[in-house]
Amino acid sequence: MTTSSVVASESRLSSGSGHGPLPALTGAEIIAMARDAGITGRGGAGFPVWRKLAAVAAAGRPAVVIANAAEGEPASGKDKALLTAAPDLIVDGLELVARAVGARTTYLYAPAGAHSSLRSLPVELRTAPDAFVSGEESAAVAAVTGRDAVPADKRIRITESGAGGAPTLVQNVETLAHLALIARYGPGWFRAAGTADEPGTFLATISGAVRRPGAVVEAGYGVRLGDLIAAAGGPTGRLRAVLVGGYHGGWVPADPDLPVSRAAMARYGASPGAGVVVALPAGSCGLVESARIASYLAGAVAGQCGPCVNGLPRMAQTLSDLALRRVRPGLPAEVDRLARLVTGRGACRHPDGTARLVLSAMRAFDTDVAAHLSGHCLAEEGR
Ligand code: SF4
């Protein structure tokens, strides 16, 4: 990619144009291709792509497709990098999924800052606001139809009734680019990277205590965490922990041999998500950093649902009290109670993701919790 480094052995998406025309596949063949490749969505949720395609196609009505490049996550830059490096692959992927689901209307939903370089593409552009929840599927649907980009009621499936009441497919732009390559080179080629259960490559944005923060790298699932960090120039010093999966992700040990895959990350309550990796230096307090992120997330809400209006600010404040050693009896239990209280209660998964990050911090930094409760900070004391 032009603005990033790429893990050399897995530079599929960065290989630019020159892949030749798209094969003339039918809609059914495209869905079967996605199933055989085992590709999952690269926007964070990791849902099997073929199931989503099949659900929209099964509606049997003219559909709408939205290529999602909203990327509201502050620590993520991979979709912006891809819009610059391989817009042709995104457009090809959009054409494929439109064929698969029977769509006549397609949009590219991207931040305003990316529009000037995209105007020549044969696709209708829509602006994604610079907000954390703007990339949520129902928020994207709202935005392309001229409403505020905030999530809607999750009981209404957009695959059945989305933009203008039409069955709607929202697909991350990286996913579309992978599909454009799979159509040319086949599911077997795609599966040659990654693991048997999690095939293919993914784009990761590496930031924090690395020599090239913000680097976007491409690697197969199962790549060693140390190799990803090395591809961003390596750590700037000893690391305390690594946040994987972004602000809705989880903290994992700074173990260079840890495989970056859903299977390996699950024991830490994390997953590769949209490929966001943040390295925490040894001199930083994980509780302070987690409280900062939780406060950001508590302020990044649409304010429509109880868990976000009441629960997230209280949870973030309680974690901040612990991080800043404003200690009172029962503080860890209160953080835990609030995290469980908000989970599953919002119109979208923002409260769930925020609670996941907070619970992960309480587990990963349990020795820091004990130290803070007795008035000490291990990071400040250089321990
Ligand atoms: S759960 Fe929170 S972020 Fe999601 S729609 Fe409701 S208020 Fe907005």
Tab-separated table of C-alpha atoms and ligand atoms in Angstrom:
chain	number	residue	atom	x	y	z
A	1	MET	CA	0.000	0.000	0.000
A	2	THR	CA	1.181	3.468	-0.667
A	3	THR	CA	0.949	4.769	2.874
A	4	SER	CA	1.745	1.661	4.825
A	5	SER	CA	3.913	-1.342	5.254
A	6	VAL	CA	2.626	-4.795	4.524
A	7	VAL	CA	3.694	-8.196	5.791
A	8	ALA	CA	5.654	-9.150	2.702
A	9	SER	CA	4.511	-12.730	2.279
A	10	GLU	CA	0.820	-11.798	2.425
A	11	SER	CA	0.540	-8.650	0.312
A	12	ARG	CA	-2.566	-9.649	-1.600
A	13	LEU	CA	-4.741	-6.560	-1.292
A	14	SER	CA	-1.852	-4.183	-1.908
A	15	SER	CA	-0.938	-5.679	-5.254
A	16	GLY	CA	-2.975	-2.949	-6.960
A	17	SER	CA	-4.826	-3.235	-10.257
A	18	GLY	CA	-3.964	-5.529	-13.143
A	19	HIS	CA	-5.992	-8.488	-12.019
A	20	GLY	CA	-7.924	-8.661	-15.301
A	21	PRO	CA	-11.703	-8.620	-15.774
A	22	LEU	CA	-14.105	-10.183	-13.322
A	23	PRO	CA	-15.300	-13.662	-14.319
A	24	ALA	CA	-18.962	-13.853	-15.416
A	25	LEU	CA	-20.275	-15.625	-12.310
A	26	THR	CA	-23.968	-15.989	-11.533
A	27	GLY	CA	-25.399	-14.841	-8.222
A	28	ALA	CA	-25.637	-18.430	-6.964
A	29	GLU	CA	-22.021	-19.080	-7.986
A	30	ILE	CA	-20.836	-15.999	-6.112
A	31	ILE	CA	-22.587	-17.122	-2.922
A	32	ALA	CA	-21.133	-20.643	-3.297
A	33	MET	CA	-17.687	-19.127	-3.902
A	34	ALA	CA	-17.894	-17.110	-0.677
A	35	ARG	CA	-19.025	-20.219	1.203
A	36	ASP	CA	-16.221	-22.391	-0.197
A	37	ALA	CA	-13.612	-19.725	0.581
A	38	GLY	CA	-14.857	-19.508	4.187
A	39	ILE	CA	-14.515	-15.733	4.110
A	40	THR	CA	-15.893	-13.802	7.078
A	41	GLY	CA	-16.675	-10.077	7.256
A	42	ARG	CA	-13.639	-7.869	7.920
A	43	GLY	CA	-15.618	-5.073	9.559
A	44	GLY	CA	-15.300	-6.581	13.027
A	45	ALA	CA	-18.140	-9.021	13.630
A	46	GLY	CA	-16.555	-11.854	11.629
A	47	PHE	CA	-19.889	-13.153	10.300
A	48	PRO	CA	-19.737	-15.659	7.377
A	49	VAL	CA	-20.164	-13.580	4.224
A	50	TRP	CA	-22.089	-16.203	2.278
A	51	ARG	CA	-24.829	-16.364	4.932
A	52	LYS	CA	-25.411	-12.624	4.699
A	53	LEU	CA	-25.483	-12.769	0.904
A	54	ALA	CA	-27.913	-15.698	0.982
A	55	ALA	CA	-30.199	-13.911	3.475
A	56	VAL	CA	-30.508	-10.810	1.291
A	57	ALA	CA	-30.904	-12.845	-1.907
A	58	ALA	CA	-33.626	-14.959	-0.257
A	59	ALA	CA	-35.780	-11.863	0.264
A	60	GLY	CA	-36.505	-12.067	-3.471
A	61	ARG	CA	-36.904	-8.297	-3.898
A	62	PRO	CA	-34.621	-5.672	-5.479
A	63	ALA	CA	-31.928	-5.086	-2.893
A	64	VAL	CA	-29.584	-2.283	-1.872
A	65	VAL	CA	-25.875	-2.781	-1.205
A	66	ILE	CA	-23.714	-0.463	0.888
A	67	ALA	CA	-19.921	-0.744	0.768
A	68	ASN	CA	-18.986	0.302	4.289
A	69	ALA	CA	-15.769	2.292	4.753
A	70	ALA	CA	-17.022	4.268	7.767
A	71	GLU	CA	-14.315	3.040	10.146
A	72	GLY	CA	-15.378	5.171	13.120
A	73	GLU	CA	-12.805	3.461	15.311
A	74	PRO	CA	-10.076	6.043	16.079
A	75	ALA	CA	-7.286	3.443	16.112
A	76	SER	CA	-8.202	1.969	12.720
A	77	GLY	CA	-6.830	3.138	9.395
A	78	LYS	CA	-7.057	0.052	7.217
A	79	ASP	CA	-10.201	0.982	5.292
A	80	LYS	CA	-8.819	4.437	4.482
A	81	ALA	CA	-5.572	2.795	3.326
A	82	LEU	CA	-7.513	0.372	1.152
A	83	LEU	CA	-9.619	3.143	-0.417
A	84	THR	CA	-6.340	4.680	-1.550
A	85	ALA	CA	-4.479	1.512	-2.498
A	86	ALA	CA	-7.123	-0.644	-4.159
A	87	PRO	CA	-10.392	1.196	-4.934
A	88	ASP	CA	-10.797	-0.916	-8.070
A	89	LEU	CA	-10.987	-4.094	-5.978
A	90	ILE	CA	-13.653	-2.527	-3.759
A	91	VAL	CA	-15.749	-1.580	-6.795
A	92	ASP	CA	-15.306	-5.088	-8.254
A	93	GLY	CA	-16.404	-6.633	-4.971
A	94	LEU	CA	-19.392	-4.329	-4.865
A	95	GLU	CA	-20.382	-5.462	-8.357
A	96	LEU	CA	-20.093	-9.111	-7.310
A	97	VAL	CA	-22.253	-8.826	-4.205
A	98	ALA	CA	-24.802	-6.701	-6.057
A	99	ARG	CA	-25.069	-9.558	-8.568
A	100	ALA	CA	-25.330	-12.117	-5.757
A	101	VAL	CA	-28.221	-10.399	-3.974
A	102	GLY	CA	-30.002	-8.866	-6.956
A	103	ALA	CA	-29.251	-5.233	-6.120
A	104	ARG	CA	-29.916	-2.335	-8.476
A	105	THR	CA	-28.732	0.320	-6.057
A	106	THR	CA	-25.234	0.449	-4.597
A	107	TYR	CA	-23.478	3.027	-2.422
A	108	LEU	CA	-19.945	3.574	-1.189
A	109	TYR	CA	-20.270	4.939	2.350
A	110	ALA	CA	-16.979	6.607	3.233
A	111	PRO	CA	-15.633	9.516	5.323
A	112	ALA	CA	-15.849	12.913	3.610
A	113	GLY	CA	-12.056	13.191	3.607
A	114	ALA	CA	-11.792	10.207	1.269
A	115	HIS	CA	-14.351	11.421	-1.286
A	116	SER	CA	-12.123	13.550	-3.516
A	117	SER	CA	-10.067	10.534	-4.617
A	118	LEU	CA	-13.188	8.386	-5.092
A	119	ARG	CA	-15.316	10.653	-7.314
A	120	SER	CA	-14.194	8.997	-10.525
A	121	LEU	CA	-15.409	5.581	-9.375
A	122	PRO	CA	-18.634	4.213	-10.923
A	123	VAL	CA	-20.495	4.200	-7.622
A	124	GLU	CA	-22.696	6.605	-5.699
A	125	LEU	CA	-20.855	8.124	-2.747
A	126	ARG	CA	-22.419	8.772	0.645
A	127	THR	CA	-20.726	10.505	3.565
A	128	ALA	CA	-19.915	8.598	6.736
A	129	PRO	CA	-19.720	11.027	9.687
A	130	ASP	CA	-16.599	10.892	11.818
A	131	ALA	CA	-18.262	9.132	14.744
A	132	PHE	CA	-17.636	5.803	16.454
A	133	VAL	CA	-21.091	4.329	15.828
A	134	SER	CA	-21.456	5.609	12.237
A	135	GLY	CA	-20.129	2.320	10.837
A	136	GLU	CA	-22.760	0.206	12.545
A	137	GLU	CA	-24.898	-1.429	9.848
A	138	SER	CA	-28.202	0.234	10.629
A	139	ALA	CA	-26.413	3.574	11.052
A	140	ALA	CA	-25.024	3.154	7.517
A	141	VAL	CA	-28.527	2.415	6.241
A	142	ALA	CA	-29.855	5.542	7.955
A	143	ALA	CA	-27.049	7.671	6.510
A	144	VAL	CA	-27.473	6.607	2.874
A	145	THR	CA	-31.177	7.408	3.109
A	146	GLY	CA	-30.536	10.913	4.373
A	147	ARG	CA	-31.129	10.399	8.086
A	148	ASP	CA	-28.712	10.776	10.998
A	149	ALA	CA	-26.073	8.029	11.030
A	150	VAL	CA	-27.203	6.443	14.277
A	151	PRO	CA	-28.081	2.794	14.907
A	152	ALA	CA	-31.700	1.719	14.692
A	153	ASP	CA	-33.761	-0.932	16.420
A	154	LYS	CA	-31.870	-4.233	16.073
A	155	ARG	CA	-35.142	-6.248	16.057
A	156	ILE	CA	-35.677	-5.152	12.442
A	157	ARG	CA	-33.233	-7.023	10.236
A	158	ILE	CA	-31.821	-4.826	7.517
A	159	THR	CA	-31.343	-7.933	5.356
A	160	GLU	CA	-35.156	-7.976	5.181
A	161	SER	CA	-35.995	-4.281	5.477
A	162	GLY	CA	-33.179	-1.751	5.268
A	163	ALA	CA	-32.663	1.265	2.996
A	164	GLY	CA	-36.091	2.479	1.851
A	165	GLY	CA	-37.593	-0.809	3.074
A	166	ALA	CA	-35.496	-2.836	0.599
A	167	PRO	CA	-33.477	-5.877	1.645
A	168	THR	CA	-30.058	-4.386	2.318
A	169	LEU	CA	-26.535	-5.733	2.451
A	170	VAL	CA	-23.896	-3.719	4.317
A	171	GLN	CA	-20.436	-5.108	3.648
A	172	ASN	CA	-17.088	-3.796	4.779
A	173	VAL	CA	-14.855	-2.577	1.925
A	174	GLU	CA	-12.003	-4.932	2.835
A	175	THR	CA	-14.394	-7.873	2.578
A	176	LEU	CA	-15.408	-6.668	-0.894
A	177	ALA	CA	-11.780	-6.418	-1.997
A	178	HIS	CA	-11.113	-9.985	-0.863
A	179	LEU	CA	-14.186	-11.192	-2.810
A	180	ALA	CA	-12.875	-9.479	-5.951
A	181	LEU	CA	-9.669	-11.515	-5.657
A	182	ILE	CA	-11.420	-14.779	-4.756
A	183	ALA	CA	-13.568	-14.436	-7.902
A	184	ARG	CA	-10.374	-14.377	-9.982
A	185	TYR	CA	-8.111	-16.794	-8.137
A	186	GLY	CA	-10.582	-19.124	-6.426
A	187	PRO	CA	-11.491	-20.247	-2.904
A	188	GLY	CA	-8.470	-22.590	-2.743
A	189	TRP	CA	-6.095	-19.678	-3.350
A	190	PHE	CA	-7.838	-17.691	-0.592
A	191	ARG	CA	-7.536	-20.600	1.829
A	192	ALA	CA	-3.797	-20.913	1.224
A	193	ALA	CA	-3.370	-18.107	3.784
A	194	GLY	CA	-4.668	-18.097	7.343
A	195	THR	CA	-5.785	-21.191	9.221
A	196	ALA	CA	-8.210	-23.976	8.299
A	197	ASP	CA	-10.891	-22.462	10.547
A	198	GLU	CA	-10.092	-18.817	9.780
A	199	PRO	CA	-8.888	-18.670	6.202
A	200	GLY	CA	-7.448	-15.740	4.304
A	201	THR	CA	-5.594	-12.580	5.140
A	202	PHE	CA	-6.749	-9.514	7.038
A	203	LEU	CA	-5.602	-5.921	7.305
A	204	ALA	CA	-4.370	-4.783	10.692
A	205	THR	CA	-3.724	-1.244	11.898
A	206	ILE	CA	-0.896	-1.221	14.444
A	207	SER	CA	-0.505	1.716	16.811
A	208	GLY	CA	0.660	2.611	20.310
A	209	ALA	CA	4.225	1.854	21.354
A	210	VAL	CA	5.584	0.813	17.947
A	211	ARG	CA	8.122	2.568	15.736
A	212	ARG	CA	5.617	3.241	12.940
A	213	PRO	CA	2.278	3.868	14.667
A	214	GLY	CA	-0.646	3.740	12.263
A	215	ALA	CA	1.012	1.228	9.950
A	216	VAL	CA	-1.430	-0.965	8.057
A	217	VAL	CA	-0.181	-4.486	7.487
A	218	GLU	CA	-1.686	-7.527	5.816
A	219	ALA	CA	-1.263	-10.974	7.317
A	220	GLY	CA	-2.955	-14.359	7.439
A	221	TYR	CA	-5.083	-15.204	10.463
A	222	GLY	CA	-2.912	-17.025	12.972
A	223	VAL	CA	0.064	-14.699	12.375
A	224	ARG	CA	2.263	-14.308	15.462
A	225	LEU	CA	1.484	-11.128	17.394
A	226	GLY	CA	5.229	-10.411	17.408
A	227	ASP	CA	5.352	-10.544	13.613
A	228	LEU	CA	2.512	-8.051	13.293
A	229	ILE	CA	4.227	-5.647	15.680
A	230	ALA	CA	7.553	-6.156	13.907
A	231	ALA	CA	5.851	-5.197	10.626
A	232	ALA	CA	5.040	-1.836	12.241
A	233	GLY	CA	8.728	-1.272	12.976
A	234	GLY	CA	8.777	-3.274	16.216
A	235	PRO	CA	8.049	-2.130	19.773
A	236	THR	CA	9.616	1.069	21.076
A	237	GLY	CA	10.494	-0.743	24.315
A	238	ARG	CA	9.137	-3.357	26.686
A	239	LEU	CA	5.385	-3.816	26.320
A	240	ARG	CA	2.892	-4.253	29.144
A	241	ALA	CA	-0.037	-5.653	27.091
A	242	VAL	CA	-1.651	-5.369	23.682
A	243	LEU	CA	-5.206	-4.323	22.884
A	244	VAL	CA	-6.520	-6.497	20.049
A	245	GLY	CA	-9.787	-5.842	18.235
A	246	GLY	CA	-9.871	-2.135	18.956
A	247	TYR	CA	-11.904	-0.150	21.447
A	248	HIS	CA	-14.520	-2.922	21.530
A	249	GLY	CA	-11.788	-5.541	21.804
A	250	GLY	CA	-9.780	-6.971	24.647
A	251	TRP	CA	-6.339	-6.881	26.265
A	252	VAL	CA	-3.998	-9.794	25.638
A	253	PRO	CA	-0.501	-10.468	27.008
A	254	ALA	CA	2.393	-8.963	25.026
A	255	ASP	CA	3.457	-12.471	24.024
A	256	PRO	CA	5.136	-12.398	20.594
A	257	ASP	CA	4.166	-16.033	19.970
A	258	LEU	CA	0.450	-15.484	20.534
A	259	PRO	CA	-1.448	-16.292	17.307
A	260	VAL	CA	-3.769	-13.538	16.128
A	261	SER	CA	-6.919	-15.519	15.460
A	262	ARG	CA	-10.406	-15.729	16.919
A	263	ALA	CA	-9.608	-19.159	18.358
A	264	ALA	CA	-6.436	-18.050	20.174
A	265	MET	CA	-7.810	-14.704	21.352
A	266	ALA	CA	-11.090	-16.098	22.721
A	267	ARG	CA	-9.525	-17.104	26.067
A	268	TYR	CA	-8.743	-13.422	26.676
A	269	GLY	CA	-12.212	-12.262	25.659
A	270	ALA	CA	-10.695	-10.689	22.540
A	271	SER	CA	-10.828	-11.300	18.798
A	272	PRO	CA	-8.994	-9.796	15.807
A	273	GLY	CA	-12.192	-7.829	15.026
A	274	ALA	CA	-11.417	-5.182	12.417
A	275	GLY	CA	-7.676	-5.737	12.890
A	276	VAL	CA	-6.916	-2.946	15.349
A	277	VAL	CA	-3.820	-3.647	17.461
A	278	VAL	CA	-2.604	-1.162	20.095
A	279	ALA	CA	0.640	-1.825	21.971
A	280	LEU	CA	0.742	-0.553	25.576
A	281	PRO	CA	4.260	0.330	26.808
A	282	ALA	CA	5.514	-1.099	30.099
A	283	GLY	CA	5.525	2.351	31.698
A	284	SER	CA	1.810	2.957	31.117
A	285	CYS	CA	-0.990	1.909	33.428
A	286	GLY	CA	-3.493	-0.374	31.703
A	287	LEU	CA	-6.280	0.807	33.999
A	288	VAL	CA	-5.667	4.459	33.142
A	289	GLU	CA	-5.602	3.682	29.413
A	290	SER	CA	-8.740	1.528	29.646
A	291	ALA	CA	-10.551	4.239	31.609
A	292	ARG	CA	-9.591	6.762	28.918
A	293	ILE	CA	-11.034	4.499	26.213
A	294	ALA	CA	-14.173	3.733	28.243
A	295	SER	CA	-14.768	7.465	28.759
A	296	TYR	CA	-14.341	8.082	25.031
A	297	LEU	CA	-16.817	5.301	24.247
A	298	ALA	CA	-19.302	6.583	26.832
A	299	GLY	CA	-19.251	9.915	25.014
A	300	ALA	CA	-19.535	8.365	21.536
A	301	VAL	CA	-23.159	7.324	21.788
A	302	ALA	CA	-26.326	8.298	20.003
A	303	GLY	CA	-28.088	8.816	23.332
A	304	GLN	CA	-31.165	6.834	22.366
A	305	CYS	CA	-30.977	3.917	24.790
A	306	GLY	CA	-30.832	3.594	28.569
A	307	PRO	CA	-27.562	1.634	28.765
A	308	CYS	CA	-25.753	4.389	26.862
A	309	VAL	CA	-27.431	7.350	28.552
A	310	ASN	CA	-27.013	6.040	32.099
A	311	GLY	CA	-24.917	2.885	32.204
A	312	LEU	CA	-21.834	3.684	30.114
A	313	PRO	CA	-21.023	7.039	31.774
A	314	ARG	CA	-21.344	5.423	35.220
A	315	MET	CA	-19.219	2.461	34.194
A	316	ALA	CA	-16.532	4.724	32.707
A	317	GLN	CA	-16.583	6.959	35.787
A	318	THR	CA	-16.267	3.980	38.138
A	319	LEU	CA	-13.326	2.599	36.162
A	320	SER	CA	-11.758	6.087	36.164
A	321	ASP	CA	-12.105	6.237	39.960
A	322	LEU	CA	-10.242	2.940	40.200
A	323	ALA	CA	-7.615	4.053	37.682
A	324	LEU	CA	-7.016	7.328	39.532
A	325	ARG	CA	-7.041	5.576	42.946
A	326	ARG	CA	-10.145	7.370	44.199
A	327	VAL	CA	-10.745	4.188	46.099
A	328	ARG	CA	-13.921	3.219	47.957
A	329	PRO	CA	-15.202	-0.169	49.122
A	330	GLY	CA	-16.643	-2.419	46.422
A	331	LEU	CA	-15.185	-0.503	43.459
A	332	PRO	CA	-14.156	-3.547	41.343
A	333	ALA	CA	-17.496	-5.239	42.031
A	334	GLU	CA	-19.316	-2.066	40.930
A	335	VAL	CA	-17.364	-1.973	37.640
A	336	ASP	CA	-18.253	-5.612	37.081
A	337	ARG	CA	-21.931	-5.080	37.955
A	338	LEU	CA	-22.316	-2.111	35.593
A	339	ALA	CA	-20.566	-3.933	32.741
A	340	ARG	CA	-22.937	-6.870	33.043
A	341	LEU	CA	-25.947	-4.562	33.452
A	342	VAL	CA	-25.460	-2.757	30.137
A	343	THR	CA	-24.646	-5.843	28.069
A	344	GLY	CA	-27.354	-6.821	25.603
A	345	ARG	CA	-29.576	-3.868	26.524
A	346	GLY	CA	-28.933	-1.385	23.705
A	347	ALA	CA	-30.377	-1.031	20.221
A	348	CYS	CA	-26.889	-1.793	18.925
A	349	ARG	CA	-23.856	-3.592	20.323
A	350	HIS	CA	-22.008	-0.486	21.481
A	351	PRO	CA	-22.754	-1.119	25.189
A	352	ASP	CA	-21.695	-4.780	24.788
A	353	GLY	CA	-18.403	-3.835	23.163
A	354	THR	CA	-17.672	-1.182	25.777
A	355	ALA	CA	-18.432	-3.617	28.601
A	356	ARG	CA	-16.196	-6.237	26.948
A	357	LEU	CA	-13.267	-3.800	26.929
A	358	VAL	CA	-13.838	-2.881	30.585
A	359	LEU	CA	-14.173	-6.489	31.782
A	360	SER	CA	-11.083	-7.414	29.805
A	361	ALA	CA	-9.122	-4.621	31.541
A	362	MET	CA	-10.221	-5.871	34.966
A	363	ARG	CA	-8.936	-9.351	34.111
A	364	ALA	CA	-5.738	-8.397	32.268
A	365	PHE	CA	-4.669	-5.832	34.869
A	366	ASP	CA	-5.798	-7.647	38.015
A	367	THR	CA	-2.473	-7.024	39.774
A	368	ASP	CA	-2.849	-3.307	38.967
A	369	VAL	CA	-6.385	-3.385	40.423
A	370	ALA	CA	-5.020	-4.820	43.683
A	371	ALA	CA	-2.219	-2.237	43.752
A	372	HIS	CA	-4.590	0.681	43.080
A	373	LEU	CA	-6.902	-0.478	45.871
A	374	SER	CA	-3.977	-0.172	48.266
A	375	GLY	CA	-3.027	3.238	46.898
A	376	HIS	CA	-0.161	2.236	44.578
A	377	CYS	CA	0.324	2.225	40.816
A	378	LEU	CA	2.705	-0.414	39.464
A	379	ALA	CA	3.356	1.577	36.280
A	380	GLU	CA	4.247	4.737	38.200
A	381	GLU	CA	6.574	2.733	40.417
A	382	GLY	CA	8.223	1.134	37.387
A	383	ARG	CA	7.159	-2.395	38.369
B	1	SF4	S1	-27.103	1.249	22.285
B	1	SF4	FE1	-26.104	3.238	22.534
B	1	SF4	S2	-24.938	3.560	20.657
B	1	SF4	FE2	-26.405	1.909	20.267
B	1	SF4	S3	-28.203	2.950	19.407
B	1	SF4	FE3	-28.556	2.845	21.621
B	1	SF4	S4	-27.740	4.795	22.412
B	1	SF4	FE4	-26.928	4.539	20.339
